Amino acid sequence: MHILIVTRRAPELAPFADALGKGTGAQLRFTNGWVNAKATLKTLPPAFVVLDEGLNGGPPLKLAKELIQVNAMVNIAVVSPLPHEAFHEASEGLGILAQVPVNPAEADGQALAEVFRRFM
């Protein structure tokens, strides 16, 4: 099982990603481009995807909609600065499992691992 993290800030997210990987036992894969993410989803579908902000394809919630069209079974977490209620409203119906803070720490990776483990 692997988790795909789509970000242009892999070094900055290392503590978060390490905790996520340890907490799930999953292999982490990183890509920094939206085209690569969609290709990976088609050829080697991950169990989970984490979508960061600042990607070329648009905001993460828009990309989540596109991901679901490529593979409706993928589990998604999204990095977002929105307040919790606003995020919930904006992501309703997309099947997004979790919101991740813009600057996630190790504890955020552990918390997301707990969410993902419920769906493993």
PDB file of N, CA, C and O in Angstrom, residues 21-88:
ATOM      1  N   GLY A  21       3.661   8.189   7.275  1.00  0.00           N
ATOM      2  CA  GLY A  21       4.171   6.893   6.823  1.00  0.00           C
ATOM      3  C   GLY A  21       4.335   5.908   7.956  1.00  0.00           C
ATOM      4  O   GLY A  21       3.935   4.743   7.853  1.00  0.00           O
ATOM      5  N   LYS A  22       4.912   6.358   9.066  1.00  0.00           N
ATOM      6  CA  LYS A  22       5.095   5.475  10.224  1.00  0.00           C
ATOM      7  C   LYS A  22       3.760   5.049  10.803  1.00  0.00           C
ATOM      8  O   LYS A  22       3.587   3.904  11.205  1.00  0.00           O
ATOM      9  N   GLY A  23       2.810   5.971  10.851  1.00  0.00           N
ATOM     10  CA  GLY A  23       1.517   5.682  11.449  1.00  0.00           C
ATOM     11  C   GLY A  23       0.648   4.744  10.636  1.00  0.00           C
ATOM     12  O   GLY A  23      -0.258   4.104  11.173  1.00  0.00           O
ATOM     13  N   THR A  24       0.898   4.652   9.348  1.00  0.00           N
ATOM     14  CA  THR A  24       0.089   3.783   8.481  1.00  0.00           C
ATOM     15  C   THR A  24       0.854   2.556   8.006  1.00  0.00           C
ATOM     16  O   THR A  24       0.245   1.593   7.549  1.00  0.00           O
ATOM     17  N   GLY A  25       2.169   2.607   8.070  1.00  0.00           N
ATOM     18  CA  GLY A  25       2.973   1.524   7.522  1.00  0.00           C
ATOM     19  C   GLY A  25       3.008   1.544   6.005  1.00  0.00           C
ATOM     20  O   GLY A  25       3.466   0.595   5.364  1.00  0.00           O
ATOM     21  N   ALA A  26       2.536   2.623   5.425  1.00  0.00           N
ATOM     22  CA  ALA A  26       2.463   2.733   3.967  1.00  0.00           C
ATOM     23  C   ALA A  26       3.756   3.304   3.396  1.00  0.00           C
ATOM     24  O   ALA A  26       4.471   4.044   4.070  1.00  0.00           O
ATOM     25  N   GLN A  27       4.021   2.966   2.155  1.00  0.00           N
ATOM     26  CA  GLN A  27       5.127   3.570   1.429  1.00  0.00           C
ATOM     27  C   GLN A  27       4.652   4.922   0.915  1.00  0.00           C
ATOM     28  O   GLN A  27       3.541   5.037   0.388  1.00  0.00           O
ATOM     29  N   LEU A  28       5.471   5.947   1.082  1.00  0.00           N
ATOM     30  CA  LEU A  28       5.116   7.280   0.609  1.00  0.00           C
ATOM     31  C   LEU A  28       5.717   7.518  -0.759  1.00  0.00           C
ATOM     32  O   LEU A  28       6.867   7.169  -1.011  1.00  0.00           O
ATOM     33  N   ARG A  29       4.929   8.117  -1.629  1.00  0.00           N
ATOM     34  CA  ARG A  29       5.408   8.552  -2.938  1.00  0.00           C
ATOM     35  C   ARG A  29       5.068  10.023  -3.064  1.00  0.00           C
ATOM     36  O   ARG A  29       4.006  10.457  -2.651  1.00  0.00           O
ATOM     37  N   PHE A  30       5.976  10.763  -3.637  1.00  0.00           N
ATOM     38  CA  PHE A  30       5.774  12.197  -3.818  1.00  0.00           C
ATOM     39  C   PHE A  30       5.773  12.525  -5.299  1.00  0.00           C
ATOM     40  O   PHE A  30       6.515  11.923  -6.074  1.00  0.00           O
ATOM     41  N   THR A  31       4.952  13.470  -5.657  1.00  0.00           N
ATOM     42  CA  THR A  31       5.017  14.063  -6.983  1.00  0.00           C
ATOM     43  C   THR A  31       4.712  15.538  -6.815  1.00  0.00           C
ATOM     44  O   THR A  31       3.991  15.924  -5.901  1.00  0.00           O
ATOM     45  N   ASN A  32       5.297  16.354  -7.679  1.00  0.00           N
ATOM     46  CA  ASN A  32       5.080  17.794  -7.538  1.00  0.00           C
ATOM     47  C   ASN A  32       4.213  18.353  -8.659  1.00  0.00           C
ATOM     48  O   ASN A  32       4.031  19.545  -8.760  1.00  0.00           O
ATOM     49  N   GLY A  33       3.680  17.478  -9.482  1.00  0.00           N
ATOM     50  CA  GLY A  33       2.892  17.946 -10.608  1.00  0.00           C
ATOM     51  C   GLY A  33       1.552  17.254 -10.713  1.00  0.00           C
ATOM     52  O   GLY A  33       1.425  16.061 -10.419  1.00  0.00           O
ATOM     53  N   TRP A  34       0.579  18.001 -11.122  1.00  0.00           N
ATOM     54  CA  TRP A  34      -0.764  17.474 -11.249  1.00  0.00           C
ATOM     55  C   TRP A  34      -0.862  16.410 -12.338  1.00  0.00           C
ATOM     56  O   TRP A  34      -1.532  15.398 -12.184  1.00  0.00           O
ATOM     57  N   VAL A  35      -0.184  16.603 -13.449  1.00  0.00           N
ATOM     58  CA  VAL A  35      -0.209  15.620 -14.531  1.00  0.00           C
ATOM     59  C   VAL A  35       0.364  14.295 -14.043  1.00  0.00           C
ATOM     60  O   VAL A  35      -0.195  13.226 -14.298  1.00  0.00           O
ATOM     61  N   ASN A  36       1.465  14.346 -13.308  1.00  0.00           N
ATOM     62  CA  ASN A  36       2.069  13.128 -12.762  1.00  0.00           C
ATOM     63  C   ASN A  36       1.148  12.449 -11.764  1.00  0.00           C
ATOM     64  O   ASN A  36       1.076  11.226 -11.705  1.00  0.00           O
ATOM     65  N   ALA A  37       0.444  13.240 -10.971  1.00  0.00           N
ATOM     66  CA  ALA A  37      -0.481  12.670  -9.989  1.00  0.00           C
ATOM     67  C   ALA A  37      -1.591  11.892 -10.683  1.00  0.00           C
ATOM     68  O   ALA A  37      -1.928  10.779 -10.285  1.00  0.00           O
ATOM     69  N   LYS A  38      -2.164  12.474 -11.736  1.00  0.00           N
ATOM     70  CA  LYS A  38      -3.239  11.787 -12.458  1.00  0.00           C
ATOM     71  C   LYS A  38      -2.715  10.518 -13.135  1.00  0.00           C
ATOM     72  O   LYS A  38      -3.393   9.499 -13.132  1.00  0.00           O
ATOM     73  N   ALA A  39      -1.522  10.580 -13.680  1.00  0.00           N
ATOM     74  CA  ALA A  39      -0.937   9.400 -14.319  1.00  0.00           C
ATOM     75  C   ALA A  39      -0.704   8.293 -13.293  1.00  0.00           C
ATOM     76  O   ALA A  39      -0.991   7.115 -13.559  1.00  0.00           O
ATOM     77  N   THR A  40      -0.201   8.659 -12.122  1.00  0.00           N
ATOM     78  CA  THR A  40       0.029   7.679 -11.059  1.00  0.00           C
ATOM     79  C   THR A  40      -1.290   7.054 -10.626  1.00  0.00           C
ATOM     80  O   THR A  40      -1.372   5.849 -10.397  1.00  0.00           O
ATOM     81  N   LEU A  41      -2.310   7.861 -10.537  1.00  0.00           N
ATOM     82  CA  LEU A  41      -3.623   7.365 -10.119  1.00  0.00           C
ATOM     83  C   LEU A  41      -4.157   6.326 -11.098  1.00  0.00           C
ATOM     84  O   LEU A  41      -4.836   5.382 -10.704  1.00  0.00           O
ATOM     85  N   LYS A  42      -3.827   6.494 -12.371  1.00  0.00           N
ATOM     86  CA  LYS A  42      -4.294   5.546 -13.394  1.00  0.00           C
ATOM     87  C   LYS A  42      -3.448   4.277 -13.427  1.00  0.00           C
ATOM     88  O   LYS A  42      -3.977   3.183 -13.611  1.00  0.00           O
ATOM     89  N   THR A  43      -2.133   4.412 -13.258  1.00  0.00           N
ATOM     90  CA  THR A  43      -1.245   3.265 -13.439  1.00  0.00           C
ATOM     91  C   THR A  43      -0.919   2.511 -12.159  1.00  0.00           C
ATOM     92  O   THR A  43      -0.768   1.298 -12.187  1.00  0.00           O
ATOM     93  N   LEU A  44      -0.788   3.218 -11.057  1.00  0.00           N
ATOM     94  CA  LEU A  44      -0.435   2.595  -9.784  1.00  0.00           C
ATOM     95  C   LEU A  44      -1.239   3.275  -8.682  1.00  0.00           C
ATOM     96  O   LEU A  44      -0.718   4.089  -7.928  1.00  0.00           O
ATOM     97  N   PRO A  45      -2.546   2.999  -8.625  1.00  0.00           N
ATOM     98  CA  PRO A  45      -3.422   3.742  -7.722  1.00  0.00           C
ATOM     99  C   PRO A  45      -2.990   3.623  -6.260  1.00  0.00           C
ATOM    100  O   PRO A  45      -2.805   2.520  -5.756  1.00  0.00           O
ATOM    101  N   PRO A  46      -2.833   4.764  -5.603  1.00  0.00           N
ATOM    102  CA  PRO A  46      -2.495   4.754  -4.187  1.00  0.00           C
ATOM    103  C   PRO A  46      -3.747   4.464  -3.353  1.00  0.00           C
ATOM    104  O   PRO A  46      -4.878   4.634  -3.825  1.00  0.00           O
ATOM    105  N   ALA A  47      -3.532   4.061  -2.116  1.00  0.00           N
ATOM    106  CA  ALA A  47      -4.655   3.878  -1.202  1.00  0.00           C
ATOM    107  C   ALA A  47      -5.194   5.235  -0.768  1.00  0.00           C
ATOM    108  O   ALA A  47      -6.391   5.396  -0.564  1.00  0.00           O
ATOM    109  N   PHE A  48      -4.285   6.186  -0.641  1.00  0.00           N
ATOM    110  CA  PHE A  48      -4.643   7.519  -0.177  1.00  0.00           C
ATOM    111  C   PHE A  48      -3.838   8.562  -0.937  1.00  0.00           C
ATOM    112  O   PHE A  48      -2.719   8.299  -1.364  1.00  0.00           O
ATOM    113  N   VAL A  49      -4.426   9.768  -1.049  1.00  0.00           N
ATOM    114  CA  VAL A  49      -3.743  10.897  -1.686  1.00  0.00           C
ATOM    115  C   VAL A  49      -3.857  12.098  -0.756  1.00  0.00           C
ATOM    116  O   VAL A  49      -4.915  12.348  -0.185  1.00  0.00           O
ATOM    117  N   VAL A  50      -2.744  12.825  -0.619  1.00  0.00           N
ATOM    118  CA  VAL A  50      -2.741  14.095   0.102  1.00  0.00           C
ATOM    119  C   VAL A  50      -2.448  15.174  -0.933  1.00  0.00           C
ATOM    120  O   VAL A  50      -1.413  15.139  -1.599  1.00  0.00           O
ATOM    121  N   LEU A  51      -3.390  16.120  -1.086  1.00  0.00           N
ATOM    122  CA  LEU A  51      -3.244  17.206  -2.057  1.00  0.00           C
ATOM    123  C   LEU A  51      -2.850  18.486  -1.334  1.00  0.00           C
ATOM    124  O   LEU A  51      -3.583  18.960  -0.461  1.00  0.00           O
ATOM    125  N   ASP A  52      -1.733  19.049  -1.716  1.00  0.00           N
ATOM    126  CA  ASP A  52      -1.242  20.284  -1.123  1.00  0.00           C
ATOM    127  C   ASP A  52      -1.748  21.478  -1.922  1.00  0.00           C
ATOM    128  O   ASP A  52      -2.263  21.338  -3.037  1.00  0.00           O
ATOM    129  N   GLU A  53      -1.563  22.646  -1.387  1.00  0.00           N
ATOM    130  CA  GLU A  53      -1.855  23.890  -2.100  1.00  0.00           C
ATOM    131  C   GLU A  53      -0.700  24.212  -3.034  1.00  0.00           C
ATOM    132  O   GLU A  53       0.386  23.670  -2.917  1.00  0.00           O
ATOM    133  N   GLY A  54      -0.940  25.150  -3.945  1.00  0.00           N
ATOM    134  CA  GLY A  54       0.118  25.667  -4.804  1.00  0.00           C
ATOM    135  C   GLY A  54       0.478  24.790  -5.980  1.00  0.00           C
ATOM    136  O   GLY A  54       1.544  24.958  -6.572  1.00  0.00           O
ATOM    137  N   LEU A  55      -0.398  23.872  -6.358  1.00  0.00           N
ATOM    138  CA  LEU A  55      -0.122  23.012  -7.504  1.00  0.00           C
ATOM    139  C   LEU A  55      -0.561  23.703  -8.784  1.00  0.00           C
ATOM    140  O   LEU A  55      -1.469  24.529  -8.786  1.00  0.00           O
ATOM    141  N   ASN A  56       0.079  23.351  -9.879  1.00  0.00           N
ATOM    142  CA  ASN A  56      -0.197  23.997 -11.163  1.00  0.00           C
ATOM    143  C   ASN A  56      -1.622  23.809 -11.659  1.00  0.00           C
ATOM    144  O   ASN A  56      -2.146  24.643 -12.372  1.00  0.00           O
ATOM    145  N   GLY A  57      -2.272  22.726 -11.280  1.00  0.00           N
ATOM    146  CA  GLY A  57      -3.600  22.435 -11.803  1.00  0.00           C
ATOM    147  C   GLY A  57      -4.728  23.207 -11.156  1.00  0.00           C
ATOM    148  O   GLY A  57      -5.858  23.147 -11.613  1.00  0.00           O
ATOM    149  N   GLY A  58      -4.442  23.936 -10.086  1.00  0.00           N
ATOM    150  CA  GLY A  58      -5.472  24.710  -9.411  1.00  0.00           C
ATOM    151  C   GLY A  58      -5.526  24.416  -7.934  1.00  0.00           C
ATOM    152  O   GLY A  58      -4.673  23.707  -7.399  1.00  0.00           O
ATOM    153  N   PRO A  59      -6.542  24.955  -7.256  1.00  0.00           N
ATOM    154  CA  PRO A  59      -6.659  24.728  -5.818  1.00  0.00           C
ATOM    155  C   PRO A  59      -6.951  23.253  -5.517  1.00  0.00           C
ATOM    156  O   PRO A  59      -7.541  22.547  -6.342  1.00  0.00           O
ATOM    157  N   PRO A  60      -6.571  22.778  -4.340  1.00  0.00           N
ATOM    158  CA  PRO A  60      -6.702  21.353  -4.040  1.00  0.00           C
ATOM    159  C   PRO A  60      -8.131  20.816  -4.103  1.00  0.00           C
ATOM    160  O   PRO A  60      -8.328  19.668  -4.490  1.00  0.00           O
ATOM    161  N   LEU A  61      -9.122  21.612  -3.748  1.00  0.00           N
ATOM    162  CA  LEU A  61     -10.491  21.098  -3.830  1.00  0.00           C
ATOM    163  C   LEU A  61     -10.917  20.871  -5.281  1.00  0.00           C
ATOM    164  O   LEU A  61     -11.612  19.899  -5.595  1.00  0.00           O
ATOM    165  N   LYS A  62     -10.475  21.726  -6.179  1.00  0.00           N
ATOM    166  CA  LYS A  62     -10.748  21.529  -7.611  1.00  0.00           C
ATOM    167  C   LYS A  62     -10.045  20.260  -8.096  1.00  0.00           C
ATOM    168  O   LYS A  62     -10.615  19.458  -8.840  1.00  0.00           O
ATOM    169  N   LEU A  63      -8.815  20.079  -7.655  1.00  0.00           N
ATOM    170  CA  LEU A  63      -8.056  18.892  -8.057  1.00  0.00           C
ATOM    171  C   LEU A  63      -8.671  17.625  -7.484  1.00  0.00           C
ATOM    172  O   LEU A  63      -8.653  16.577  -8.131  1.00  0.00           O
ATOM    173  N   ALA A  64      -9.226  17.716  -6.278  1.00  0.00           N
ATOM    174  CA  ALA A  64      -9.885  16.551  -5.682  1.00  0.00           C
ATOM    175  C   ALA A  64     -11.050  16.108  -6.563  1.00  0.00           C
ATOM    176  O   ALA A  64     -11.248  14.908  -6.785  1.00  0.00           O
ATOM    177  N   LYS A  65     -11.822  17.075  -7.076  1.00  0.00           N
ATOM    178  CA  LYS A  65     -12.936  16.740  -7.980  1.00  0.00           C
ATOM    179  C   LYS A  65     -12.423  16.001  -9.212  1.00  0.00           C
ATOM    180  O   LYS A  65     -13.028  15.031  -9.669  1.00  0.00           O
ATOM    181  N   GLU A  66     -11.306  16.456  -9.757  1.00  0.00           N
ATOM    182  CA  GLU A  66     -10.729  15.804 -10.935  1.00  0.00           C
ATOM    183  C   GLU A  66     -10.206  14.410 -10.597  1.00  0.00           C
ATOM    184  O   GLU A  66     -10.343  13.482 -11.387  1.00  0.00           O
ATOM    185  N   LEU A  67      -9.599  14.270  -9.422  1.00  0.00           N
ATOM    186  CA  LEU A  67      -9.085  12.964  -9.004  1.00  0.00           C
ATOM    187  C   LEU A  67     -10.205  11.943  -8.914  1.00  0.00           C
ATOM    188  O   LEU A  67     -10.050  10.799  -9.333  1.00  0.00           O
ATOM    189  N   ILE A  68     -11.322  12.361  -8.368  1.00  0.00           N
ATOM    190  CA  ILE A  68     -12.453  11.453  -8.209  1.00  0.00           C
ATOM    191  C   ILE A  68     -12.964  10.995  -9.569  1.00  0.00           C
ATOM    192  O   ILE A  68     -13.421   9.861  -9.721  1.00  0.00           O
ATOM    193  N   GLN A  69     -12.843  11.846 -10.581  1.00  0.00           N
ATOM    194  CA  GLN A  69     -13.252  11.453 -11.924  1.00  0.00           C
ATOM    195  C   GLN A  69     -12.300  10.421 -12.520  1.00  0.00           C
ATOM    196  O   GLN A  69     -12.698   9.595 -13.327  1.00  0.00           O
ATOM    197  N   VAL A  70     -11.036  10.469 -12.114  1.00  0.00           N
ATOM    198  CA  VAL A  70     -10.049   9.497 -12.588  1.00  0.00           C
ATOM    199  C   VAL A  70     -10.214   8.170 -11.846  1.00  0.00           C
ATOM    200  O   VAL A  70     -10.159   7.100 -12.439  1.00  0.00           O
ATOM    201  N   ASN A  71     -10.424   8.247 -10.522  1.00  0.00           N
ATOM    202  CA  ASN A  71     -10.576   7.051  -9.692  1.00  0.00           C
ATOM    203  C   ASN A  71     -11.490   7.391  -8.523  1.00  0.00           C
ATOM    204  O   ASN A  71     -11.060   8.013  -7.549  1.00  0.00           O
ATOM    205  N   ALA A  72     -12.727   6.984  -8.621  1.00  0.00           N
ATOM    206  CA  ALA A  72     -13.727   7.333  -7.607  1.00  0.00           C
ATOM    207  C   ALA A  72     -13.475   6.662  -6.260  1.00  0.00           C
ATOM    208  O   ALA A  72     -14.073   7.046  -5.262  1.00  0.00           O
ATOM    209  N   MET A  73     -12.601   5.677  -6.228  1.00  0.00           N
ATOM    210  CA  MET A  73     -12.361   4.936  -4.990  1.00  0.00           C
ATOM    211  C   MET A  73     -11.204   5.492  -4.164  1.00  0.00           C
ATOM    212  O   MET A  73     -10.934   5.003  -3.075  1.00  0.00           O
ATOM    213  N   VAL A  74     -10.527   6.508  -4.639  1.00  0.00           N
ATOM    214  CA  VAL A  74      -9.363   7.020  -3.930  1.00  0.00           C
ATOM    215  C   VAL A  74      -9.800   7.821  -2.703  1.00  0.00           C
ATOM    216  O   VAL A  74     -10.812   8.511  -2.711  1.00  0.00           O
ATOM    217  N   ASN A  75      -9.050   7.659  -1.629  1.00  0.00           N
ATOM    218  CA  ASN A  75      -9.269   8.397  -0.389  1.00  0.00           C
ATOM    219  C   ASN A  75      -8.372   9.625  -0.402  1.00  0.00           C
ATOM    220  O   ASN A  75      -7.177   9.513  -0.674  1.00  0.00           O
ATOM    221  N   ILE A  76      -8.952  10.790  -0.076  1.00  0.00           N
ATOM    222  CA  ILE A  76      -8.220  12.045  -0.245  1.00  0.00           C
ATOM    223  C   ILE A  76      -8.213  12.860   1.044  1.00  0.00           C
ATOM    224  O   ILE A  76      -9.223  12.955   1.733  1.00  0.00           O
ATOM    225  N   ALA A  77      -7.067  13.466   1.320  1.00  0.00           N
ATOM    226  CA  ALA A  77      -6.933  14.500   2.351  1.00  0.00           C
ATOM    227  C   ALA A  77      -6.431  15.741   1.629  1.00  0.00           C
ATOM    228  O   ALA A  77      -5.657  15.645   0.674  1.00  0.00           O
ATOM    229  N   VAL A  78      -6.869  16.912   2.085  1.00  0.00           N
ATOM    230  CA  VAL A  78      -6.561  18.158   1.389  1.00  0.00           C
ATOM    231  C   VAL A  78      -5.959  19.175   2.350  1.00  0.00           C
ATOM    232  O   VAL A  78      -6.495  19.402   3.439  1.00  0.00           O
ATOM    233  N   VAL A  79      -4.859  19.787   1.931  1.00  0.00           N
ATOM    234  CA  VAL A  79      -4.273  20.902   2.671  1.00  0.00           C
ATOM    235  C   VAL A  79      -5.115  22.137   2.362  1.00  0.00           C
ATOM    236  O   VAL A  79      -5.338  22.454   1.195  1.00  0.00           O
ATOM    237  N   SER A  80      -5.582  22.804   3.419  1.00  0.00           N
ATOM    238  CA  SER A  80      -6.430  23.970   3.207  1.00  0.00           C
ATOM    239  C   SER A  80      -6.355  24.926   4.392  1.00  0.00           C
ATOM    240  O   SER A  80      -6.391  24.493   5.540  1.00  0.00           O
ATOM    241  N   PRO A  81      -6.311  26.248   4.101  1.00  0.00           N
ATOM    242  CA  PRO A  81      -6.313  27.240   5.171  1.00  0.00           C
ATOM    243  C   PRO A  81      -7.723  27.617   5.632  1.00  0.00           C
ATOM    244  O   PRO A  81      -7.881  28.400   6.563  1.00  0.00           O
ATOM    245  N   LEU A  82      -8.745  27.073   4.986  1.00  0.00           N
ATOM    246  CA  LEU A  82     -10.116  27.436   5.326  1.00  0.00           C
ATOM    247  C   LEU A  82     -10.456  27.043   6.764  1.00  0.00           C
ATOM    248  O   LEU A  82      -9.987  26.004   7.250  1.00  0.00           O
ATOM    249  N   PRO A  83     -11.293  27.833   7.421  1.00  0.00           N
ATOM    250  CA  PRO A  83     -11.809  27.401   8.721  1.00  0.00           C
ATOM    251  C   PRO A  83     -12.573  26.090   8.534  1.00  0.00           C
ATOM    252  O   PRO A  83     -13.112  25.814   7.446  1.00  0.00           O
ATOM    253  N   HIS A  84     -12.657  25.299   9.577  1.00  0.00           N
ATOM    254  CA  HIS A  84     -13.225  23.957   9.493  1.00  0.00           C
ATOM    255  C   HIS A  84     -14.615  23.949   8.849  1.00  0.00           C
ATOM    256  O   HIS A  84     -14.882  23.146   7.946  1.00  0.00           O
ATOM    257  N   GLU A  85     -15.504  24.804   9.298  1.00  0.00           N
ATOM    258  CA  GLU A  85     -16.871  24.829   8.755  1.00  0.00           C
ATOM    259  C   GLU A  85     -16.883  25.185   7.268  1.00  0.00           C
ATOM    260  O   GLU A  85     -17.606  24.585   6.480  1.00  0.00           O
ATOM    261  N   ALA A  86     -16.084  26.183   6.886  1.00  0.00           N
ATOM    262  CA  ALA A  86     -16.018  26.591   5.483  1.00  0.00           C
ATOM    263  C   ALA A  86     -15.436  25.469   4.624  1.00  0.00           C
ATOM    264  O   ALA A  86     -15.903  25.217   3.509  1.00  0.00           O
ATOM    265  N   PHE A  87     -14.441  24.778   5.153  1.00  0.00           N
ATOM    266  CA  PHE A  87     -13.855  23.647   4.428  1.00  0.00           C
ATOM    267  C   PHE A  87     -14.900  22.547   4.248  1.00  0.00           C
ATOM    268  O   PHE A  87     -15.044  21.983   3.160  1.00  0.00           O
ATOM    269  N   HIS A  88     -15.632  22.264   5.307  1.00  0.00           N
ATOM    270  CA  HIS A  88     -16.650  21.217   5.240  1.00  0.00           C
ATOM    271  C   HIS A  88     -17.691  21.553   4.165  1.00  0.00           C
ATOM    272  O   HIS A  88     -18.070  20.687   3.376  1.00  0.00           O
TER     273      HIS A  88
END
